[in-house]
Amino acid sequence: MIIAVDGPVAAGKGTLARRIAAHYGLAYLDTGALYRAVGLKILREGGNPSDPAVALAAAQRVEEIALTDPALRDEATGEAASIVAANTDVRAALLRYQRTFAKRPEGAVLDGRDIGTVVCPDADVKLYVTASAEVRAERRFAELKGKGVETTYAAVLADLLARDARDMGRGAAPLKKAPDAHLLDTSKLDIEAAFKAACHIIDTA
Ligand code: C5P
């Protein structure tokens, strides 16, 4: 079984996808971490993520960054990831890795932006997880504060809106709900309620 989980930044899709994978005994891939790894590699080497040649070279050596590296979660890394993700050659280089992962014998859950539309268009179940920009910014702000990062709600909201615009507006595999994806709006749901709603969708699909 392949489950595709897509949605914008800070909608709760990562936490949800991880729990779904554990519950159904499926392998889990956070595809955003792949784009973040490309971004981090470029930042560490002092390169420019907007330079297509630099971005492609980093994507071809993405395995040199551990997908568990804590720096992957930094805001600067997320920003660089969002820039390299608009590059078609980078996307093509990462596509094979993702498709191979999806074919694991035990089945897989992949979360990202284009899993249901591009990476696994034949997934058994597709979820599009979203929430209002304000709710997502509140969650991200609380998370950053918890980590001791100095920022403001307004700055977090502005960053999130910019990231949404870039992810949804790019020509290459833009973030959008697949026509056959189930919409899961978590604006008014905590993680427990969102998980129950997701299981109901999966069990009745
Ligand atoms: O989900 P996360 O915030 O970790 O993703 C970082 C960036 O990687 C996103 O802003 C998006 O531009 C890109 N991404 C993508 N396609 C995916 C997963 C992530 O374009 N499947």
PDB file of C-alpha atoms and ligand atoms in Angstrom:
ATOM      1  CA  MET A   1       0.000   0.000   0.000  1.00  0.00           C
ATOM      2  CA  ILE A   2       1.243   3.487  -0.879  1.00  0.00           C
ATOM      3  CA  ILE A   3      -0.137   6.527   0.936  1.00  0.00           C
ATOM      4  CA  ALA A   4       0.584  10.009  -0.422  1.00  0.00           C
ATOM      5  CA  VAL A   5       0.385  12.935   2.003  1.00  0.00           C
ATOM      6  CA  ASP A   6       0.705  16.415   0.519  1.00  0.00           C
ATOM      7  CA  GLY A   7       0.087  19.905   1.809  1.00  0.00           C
ATOM      8  CA  PRO A   8       1.595  23.320   2.539  1.00  0.00           C
ATOM      9  CA  VAL A   9       4.214  24.132   5.165  1.00  0.00           C
ATOM     10  CA  ALA A  10       3.225  23.620   8.849  1.00  0.00           C
ATOM     11  CA  ALA A  11      -0.133  21.965   8.123  1.00  0.00           C
ATOM     12  CA  GLY A  12       0.854  19.041  10.364  1.00  0.00           C
ATOM     13  CA  LYS A  13       1.411  16.589   7.517  1.00  0.00           C
ATOM     14  CA  GLY A  14       4.810  15.358   8.761  1.00  0.00           C
ATOM     15  CA  THR A  15       3.544  14.386  12.216  1.00  0.00           C
ATOM     16  CA  LEU A  16       0.452  12.861  10.669  1.00  0.00           C
ATOM     17  CA  ALA A  17       2.363  10.900   8.011  1.00  0.00           C
ATOM     18  CA  ARG A  18       4.782   9.515  10.630  1.00  0.00           C
ATOM     19  CA  ARG A  19       1.885   8.294  12.788  1.00  0.00           C
ATOM     20  CA  ILE A  20       0.079   6.769   9.813  1.00  0.00           C
ATOM     21  CA  ALA A  21       3.254   4.888   8.833  1.00  0.00           C
ATOM     22  CA  ALA A  22       3.721   3.526  12.378  1.00  0.00           C
ATOM     23  CA  HIS A  23       0.043   2.565  12.674  1.00  0.00           C
ATOM     24  CA  TYR A  24      -0.137   0.657   9.372  1.00  0.00           C
ATOM     25  CA  GLY A  25       3.432  -0.741   9.523  1.00  0.00           C
ATOM     26  CA  LEU A  26       4.615   1.175   6.429  1.00  0.00           C
ATOM     27  CA  ALA A  27       8.000   2.747   5.664  1.00  0.00           C
ATOM     28  CA  TYR A  28       8.058   6.551   5.898  1.00  0.00           C
ATOM     29  CA  LEU A  29       9.825   9.129   3.727  1.00  0.00           C
ATOM     30  CA  ASP A  30       9.809  12.859   4.455  1.00  0.00           C
ATOM     31  CA  THR A  31      10.512  14.071   0.906  1.00  0.00           C
ATOM     32  CA  GLY A  32      10.920  17.664   2.126  1.00  0.00           C
ATOM     33  CA  ALA A  33      14.080  16.437   3.900  1.00  0.00           C
ATOM     34  CA  LEU A  34      15.562  15.558   0.485  1.00  0.00           C
ATOM     35  CA  TYR A  35      15.044  19.110  -0.791  1.00  0.00           C
ATOM     36  CA  ARG A  36      16.321  20.449   2.525  1.00  0.00           C
ATOM     37  CA  ALA A  37      19.429  18.251   2.197  1.00  0.00           C
ATOM     38  CA  VAL A  38      20.140  19.770  -1.227  1.00  0.00           C
ATOM     39  CA  GLY A  39      19.664  23.273   0.230  1.00  0.00           C
ATOM     40  CA  LEU A  40      21.861  22.526   3.239  1.00  0.00           C
ATOM     41  CA  LYS A  41      24.641  21.088   1.105  1.00  0.00           C
ATOM     42  CA  ILE A  42      24.740  24.293  -0.966  1.00  0.00           C
ATOM     43  CA  LEU A  43      24.676  26.561   2.113  1.00  0.00           C
ATOM     44  CA  ARG A  44      27.513  24.590   3.747  1.00  0.00           C
ATOM     45  CA  GLU A  45      29.596  24.901   0.591  1.00  0.00           C
ATOM     46  CA  GLY A  46      28.905  28.640   0.375  1.00  0.00           C
ATOM     47  CA  GLY A  47      26.994  28.314  -2.921  1.00  0.00           C
ATOM     48  CA  ASN A  48      23.916  30.087  -4.240  1.00  0.00           C
ATOM     49  CA  PRO A  49      20.728  27.932  -4.221  1.00  0.00           C
ATOM     50  CA  SER A  50      19.348  29.996  -7.150  1.00  0.00           C
ATOM     51  CA  ASP A  51      22.241  28.941  -9.396  1.00  0.00           C
ATOM     52  CA  PRO A  52      20.893  25.999 -11.495  1.00  0.00           C
ATOM     53  CA  ALA A  53      24.301  24.324 -11.982  1.00  0.00           C
ATOM     54  CA  VAL A  54      25.110  24.521  -8.264  1.00  0.00           C
ATOM     55  CA  ALA A  55      21.657  23.181  -7.347  1.00  0.00           C
ATOM     56  CA  LEU A  56      21.843  20.227  -9.747  1.00  0.00           C
ATOM     57  CA  ALA A  57      25.363  19.275  -8.605  1.00  0.00           C
ATOM     58  CA  ALA A  58      24.150  19.258  -4.981  1.00  0.00           C
ATOM     59  CA  ALA A  59      21.060  17.178  -5.867  1.00  0.00           C
ATOM     60  CA  GLN A  60      23.278  14.568  -7.538  1.00  0.00           C
ATOM     61  CA  ARG A  61      25.256  14.209  -4.282  1.00  0.00           C
ATOM     62  CA  VAL A  62      22.312  14.529  -1.889  1.00  0.00           C
ATOM     63  CA  GLU A  63      23.203  11.305  -0.056  1.00  0.00           C
ATOM     64  CA  GLU A  64      26.245  13.089   1.417  1.00  0.00           C
ATOM     65  CA  ILE A  65      23.875  14.818   3.863  1.00  0.00           C
ATOM     66  CA  ALA A  66      22.287  12.584   6.522  1.00  0.00           C
ATOM     67  CA  LEU A  67      18.505  12.942   6.515  1.00  0.00           C
ATOM     68  CA  THR A  68      18.748  13.112  10.319  1.00  0.00           C
ATOM     69  CA  ASP A  69      21.054  16.196  10.358  1.00  0.00           C
ATOM     70  CA  PRO A  70      19.423  18.680  12.820  1.00  0.00           C
ATOM     71  CA  ALA A  71      20.438  21.629  10.576  1.00  0.00           C
ATOM     72  CA  LEU A  72      17.876  20.358   8.034  1.00  0.00           C
ATOM     73  CA  ARG A  73      15.173  21.909  10.223  1.00  0.00           C
ATOM     74  CA  ASP A  74      16.707  25.427  10.250  1.00  0.00           C
ATOM     75  CA  GLU A  75      14.644  28.213   8.675  1.00  0.00           C
ATOM     76  CA  ALA A  76      17.539  29.115   6.344  1.00  0.00           C
ATOM     77  CA  THR A  77      17.664  25.518   5.117  1.00  0.00           C
ATOM     78  CA  GLY A  78      13.891  25.524   4.476  1.00  0.00           C
ATOM     79  CA  GLU A  79      14.268  28.714   2.486  1.00  0.00           C
ATOM     80  CA  ALA A  80      17.097  27.251   0.379  1.00  0.00           C
ATOM     81  CA  ALA A  81      15.049  24.038  -0.085  1.00  0.00           C
ATOM     82  CA  SER A  82      12.113  26.001  -1.410  1.00  0.00           C
ATOM     83  CA  ILE A  83      14.403  27.744  -3.928  1.00  0.00           C
ATOM     84  CA  VAL A  84      16.072  24.557  -5.249  1.00  0.00           C
ATOM     85  CA  ALA A  85      12.665  22.821  -5.378  1.00  0.00           C
ATOM     86  CA  ALA A  86      11.618  25.164  -8.198  1.00  0.00           C
ATOM     87  CA  ASN A  87      14.414  23.743 -10.381  1.00  0.00           C
ATOM     88  CA  THR A  88      13.170  20.981 -12.756  1.00  0.00           C
ATOM     89  CA  ASP A  89      16.557  19.250 -12.983  1.00  0.00           C
ATOM     90  CA  VAL A  90      16.777  19.053  -9.181  1.00  0.00           C
ATOM     91  CA  ARG A  91      13.270  17.555  -9.061  1.00  0.00           C
ATOM     92  CA  ALA A  92      14.149  14.967 -11.734  1.00  0.00           C
ATOM     93  CA  ALA A  93      17.302  13.976  -9.829  1.00  0.00           C
ATOM     94  CA  LEU A  94      15.293  13.380  -6.635  1.00  0.00           C
ATOM     95  CA  LEU A  95      12.376  11.638  -8.350  1.00  0.00           C
ATOM     96  CA  ARG A  96      14.097   8.280  -8.817  1.00  0.00           C
ATOM     97  CA  TYR A  97      15.045   8.100  -5.105  1.00  0.00           C
ATOM     98  CA  GLN A  98      11.445   8.765  -4.098  1.00  0.00           C
ATOM     99  CA  ARG A  99       9.907   6.258  -6.537  1.00  0.00           C
ATOM    100  CA  THR A 100      12.344   3.529  -5.464  1.00  0.00           C
ATOM    101  CA  PHE A 101      11.429   4.194  -1.851  1.00  0.00           C
ATOM    102  CA  ALA A 102       7.695   3.993  -2.656  1.00  0.00           C
ATOM    103  CA  LYS A 103       8.183   0.485  -4.096  1.00  0.00           C
ATOM    104  CA  ARG A 104       9.306  -0.994  -0.768  1.00  0.00           C
ATOM    105  CA  PRO A 105       7.692  -4.400  -0.249  1.00  0.00           C
ATOM    106  CA  GLU A 106       6.096  -3.407   3.065  1.00  0.00           C
ATOM    107  CA  GLY A 107       4.457  -0.358   1.465  1.00  0.00           C
ATOM    108  CA  ALA A 108       5.193   3.295   2.174  1.00  0.00           C
ATOM    109  CA  VAL A 109       3.931   6.667   3.265  1.00  0.00           C
ATOM    110  CA  LEU A 110       5.555   9.627   1.505  1.00  0.00           C
ATOM    111  CA  ASP A 111       4.867  13.208   2.497  1.00  0.00           C
ATOM    112  CA  GLY A 112       5.632  16.300   0.469  1.00  0.00           C
ATOM    113  CA  ARG A 113       4.124  18.651  -2.088  1.00  0.00           C
ATOM    114  CA  ASP A 114       3.786  16.578  -5.266  1.00  0.00           C
ATOM    115  CA  ILE A 115       3.483  12.981  -4.067  1.00  0.00           C
ATOM    116  CA  GLY A 116      -0.122  12.490  -5.192  1.00  0.00           C
ATOM    117  CA  THR A 117       0.322  14.482  -8.398  1.00  0.00           C
ATOM    118  CA  VAL A 118       3.797  13.505  -9.679  1.00  0.00           C
ATOM    119  CA  VAL A 119       5.800  11.047  -7.553  1.00  0.00           C
ATOM    120  CA  CYS A 120       3.070   8.465  -6.881  1.00  0.00           C
ATOM    121  CA  PRO A 121       0.047   9.343  -9.031  1.00  0.00           C
ATOM    122  CA  ASP A 122      -1.213   5.751  -8.519  1.00  0.00           C
ATOM    123  CA  ALA A 123      -1.024   5.854  -4.697  1.00  0.00           C
ATOM    124  CA  ASP A 124      -3.745   3.810  -2.990  1.00  0.00           C
ATOM    125  CA  VAL A 125      -4.766   6.704  -0.752  1.00  0.00           C
ATOM    126  CA  LYS A 126      -4.004  10.415  -1.195  1.00  0.00           C
ATOM    127  CA  LEU A 127      -4.415  12.940   1.580  1.00  0.00           C
ATOM    128  CA  TYR A 128      -4.161  16.702   1.098  1.00  0.00           C
ATOM    129  CA  VAL A 129      -3.523  18.105   4.554  1.00  0.00           C
ATOM    130  CA  THR A 130      -3.993  21.812   5.033  1.00  0.00           C
ATOM    131  CA  ALA A 131      -4.973  24.510   7.565  1.00  0.00           C
ATOM    132  CA  SER A 132      -5.466  28.269   7.391  1.00  0.00           C
ATOM    133  CA  ALA A 133      -2.289  30.334   7.013  1.00  0.00           C
ATOM    134  CA  GLU A 134      -2.945  31.961  10.427  1.00  0.00           C
ATOM    135  CA  VAL A 135      -3.246  28.618  12.219  1.00  0.00           C
ATOM    136  CA  ARG A 136      -0.156  27.264  10.484  1.00  0.00           C
ATOM    137  CA  ALA A 137       1.818  30.403  11.390  1.00  0.00           C
ATOM    138  CA  GLU A 138       0.696  30.131  15.035  1.00  0.00           C
ATOM    139  CA  ARG A 139       1.874  26.508  15.178  1.00  0.00           C
ATOM    140  CA  ARG A 140       5.204  27.308  13.558  1.00  0.00           C
ATOM    141  CA  PHE A 141       5.698  30.349  15.823  1.00  0.00           C
ATOM    142  CA  ALA A 142       5.048  28.240  18.956  1.00  0.00           C
ATOM    143  CA  GLU A 143       7.460  25.580  17.658  1.00  0.00           C
ATOM    144  CA  LEU A 144      10.208  28.151  17.011  1.00  0.00           C
ATOM    145  CA  LYS A 145       9.666  29.790  20.402  1.00  0.00           C
ATOM    146  CA  GLY A 146       9.965  26.357  22.005  1.00  0.00           C
ATOM    147  CA  LYS A 147      13.350  25.996  20.290  1.00  0.00           C
ATOM    148  CA  GLY A 148      14.425  29.406  21.634  1.00  0.00           C
ATOM    149  CA  VAL A 149      14.441  31.072  18.195  1.00  0.00           C
ATOM    150  CA  GLU A 150      13.913  34.870  18.377  1.00  0.00           C
ATOM    151  CA  THR A 151      11.159  35.822  15.960  1.00  0.00           C
ATOM    152  CA  THR A 152       7.673  37.332  15.793  1.00  0.00           C
ATOM    153  CA  TYR A 153       4.326  35.930  14.710  1.00  0.00           C
ATOM    154  CA  ALA A 154       4.192  38.529  11.904  1.00  0.00           C
ATOM    155  CA  ALA A 155       7.583  37.461  10.560  1.00  0.00           C
ATOM    156  CA  VAL A 156       6.624  33.783  10.669  1.00  0.00           C
ATOM    157  CA  LEU A 157       3.328  34.478   8.864  1.00  0.00           C
ATOM    158  CA  ALA A 158       5.087  36.544   6.178  1.00  0.00           C
ATOM    159  CA  ASP A 159       7.668  33.791   5.635  1.00  0.00           C
ATOM    160  CA  LEU A 160       4.961  31.133   5.431  1.00  0.00           C
ATOM    161  CA  LEU A 161       2.941  33.108   2.879  1.00  0.00           C
ATOM    162  CA  ALA A 162       6.067  33.636   0.769  1.00  0.00           C
ATOM    163  CA  ARG A 163       6.822  29.890   0.933  1.00  0.00           C
ATOM    164  CA  ASP A 164       3.204  29.034  -0.035  1.00  0.00           C
ATOM    165  CA  ALA A 165       3.371  31.413  -2.998  1.00  0.00           C
ATOM    166  CA  ARG A 166       6.630  29.890  -4.197  1.00  0.00           C
ATOM    167  CA  ASP A 167       5.462  26.267  -3.725  1.00  0.00           C
ATOM    168  CA  MET A 168       2.072  26.830  -5.370  1.00  0.00           C
ATOM    169  CA  GLY A 169       3.192  29.248  -8.077  1.00  0.00           C
ATOM    170  CA  ARG A 170       6.216  27.448  -9.514  1.00  0.00           C
ATOM    171  CA  GLY A 171       6.026  25.834 -12.948  1.00  0.00           C
ATOM    172  CA  ALA A 172       7.688  22.580 -11.852  1.00  0.00           C
ATOM    173  CA  ALA A 173       5.350  20.264  -9.893  1.00  0.00           C
ATOM    174  CA  PRO A 174       3.521  23.048  -8.022  1.00  0.00           C
ATOM    175  CA  LEU A 175       1.787  22.247  -4.759  1.00  0.00           C
ATOM    176  CA  LYS A 176      -1.823  21.427  -5.532  1.00  0.00           C
ATOM    177  CA  LYS A 177      -4.435  18.943  -4.426  1.00  0.00           C
ATOM    178  CA  ALA A 178      -4.676  15.919  -6.738  1.00  0.00           C
ATOM    179  CA  PRO A 179      -8.258  15.583  -8.010  1.00  0.00           C
ATOM    180  CA  ASP A 180      -8.608  12.214  -6.251  1.00  0.00           C
ATOM    181  CA  ALA A 181      -6.986  13.347  -2.953  1.00  0.00           C
ATOM    182  CA  HIS A 182      -9.019  13.543   0.260  1.00  0.00           C
ATOM    183  CA  LEU A 183      -8.964  17.009   1.797  1.00  0.00           C
ATOM    184  CA  LEU A 184      -8.080  17.065   5.496  1.00  0.00           C
ATOM    185  CA  ASP A 185      -8.291  20.544   7.027  1.00  0.00           C
ATOM    186  CA  THR A 186      -6.559  20.507  10.416  1.00  0.00           C
ATOM    187  CA  SER A 187      -7.350  24.162  11.317  1.00  0.00           C
ATOM    188  CA  LYS A 188      -9.673  23.036  14.093  1.00  0.00           C
ATOM    189  CA  LEU A 189      -8.166  19.605  14.780  1.00  0.00           C
ATOM    190  CA  ASP A 190      -5.414  18.645  17.206  1.00  0.00           C
ATOM    191  CA  ILE A 191      -3.014  15.905  16.113  1.00  0.00           C
ATOM    192  CA  GLU A 192      -5.091  13.148  17.741  1.00  0.00           C
ATOM    193  CA  ALA A 193      -8.291  14.222  15.953  1.00  0.00           C
ATOM    194  CA  ALA A 194      -6.412  14.680  12.654  1.00  0.00           C
ATOM    195  CA  PHE A 195      -4.918  11.174  13.001  1.00  0.00           C
ATOM    196  CA  LYS A 196      -8.370   9.651  13.635  1.00  0.00           C
ATOM    197  CA  ALA A 197      -9.808  11.478  10.619  1.00  0.00           C
ATOM    198  CA  ALA A 198      -6.910  10.239   8.445  1.00  0.00           C
ATOM    199  CA  CYS A 199      -7.369   6.611   9.615  1.00  0.00           C
ATOM    200  CA  HIS A 200     -11.066   6.833   8.804  1.00  0.00           C
ATOM    201  CA  ILE A 201     -10.256   8.005   5.265  1.00  0.00           C
ATOM    202  CA  ILE A 202      -7.640   5.246   4.801  1.00  0.00           C
ATOM    203  CA  ASP A 203      -9.826   2.475   6.238  1.00  0.00           C
ATOM    204  CA  THR A 204     -12.789   3.378   4.076  1.00  0.00           C
ATOM    205  CA  ALA A 205     -10.864   4.145   0.865  1.00  0.00           C
TER     206      ALA A 205
HETATM  207  O1  C5P B   1       8.095  20.014   3.845  1.00  0.00           O
HETATM  208  P1  C5P B   1       9.318  20.880   4.014  1.00  0.00           P
HETATM  209  O2  C5P B   1       9.028  22.232   4.596  1.00  0.00           O
HETATM  210  O3  C5P B   1      10.400  20.177   4.768  1.00  0.00           O
HETATM  211  O4  C5P B   1       9.858  21.095   2.527  1.00  0.00           O
HETATM  212  C1  C5P B   1      10.870  22.029   2.248  1.00  0.00           C
HETATM  213  C2  C5P B   1      10.678  22.559   0.832  1.00  0.00           C
HETATM  214  O5  C5P B   1      10.918  21.504  -0.096  1.00  0.00           O
HETATM  215  C3  C5P B   1       9.262  23.057   0.531  1.00  0.00           C
HETATM  216  O6  C5P B   1       9.107  24.435   0.741  1.00  0.00           O
HETATM  217  C4  C5P B   1       9.069  22.721  -0.925  1.00  0.00           C
HETATM  218  O7  C5P B   1       9.463  23.790  -1.729  1.00  0.00           O
HETATM  219  C5  C5P B   1      10.033  21.594  -1.196  1.00  0.00           C
HETATM  220  N1  C5P B   1       9.375  20.306  -1.429  1.00  0.00           N
HETATM  221  C6  C5P B   1       8.919  20.025  -2.703  1.00  0.00           C
HETATM  222  N2  C5P B   1       8.378  18.811  -2.992  1.00  0.00           N
HETATM  223  C7  C5P B   1       8.263  17.878  -2.050  1.00  0.00           C
HETATM  224  C8  C5P B   1       8.681  18.156  -0.720  1.00  0.00           C
HETATM  225  C9  C5P B   1       9.231  19.392  -0.438  1.00  0.00           C
HETATM  226  O8  C5P B   1       8.988  20.876  -3.575  1.00  0.00           O
HETATM  227  N3  C5P B   1       7.752  16.677  -2.371  1.00  0.00           N
END
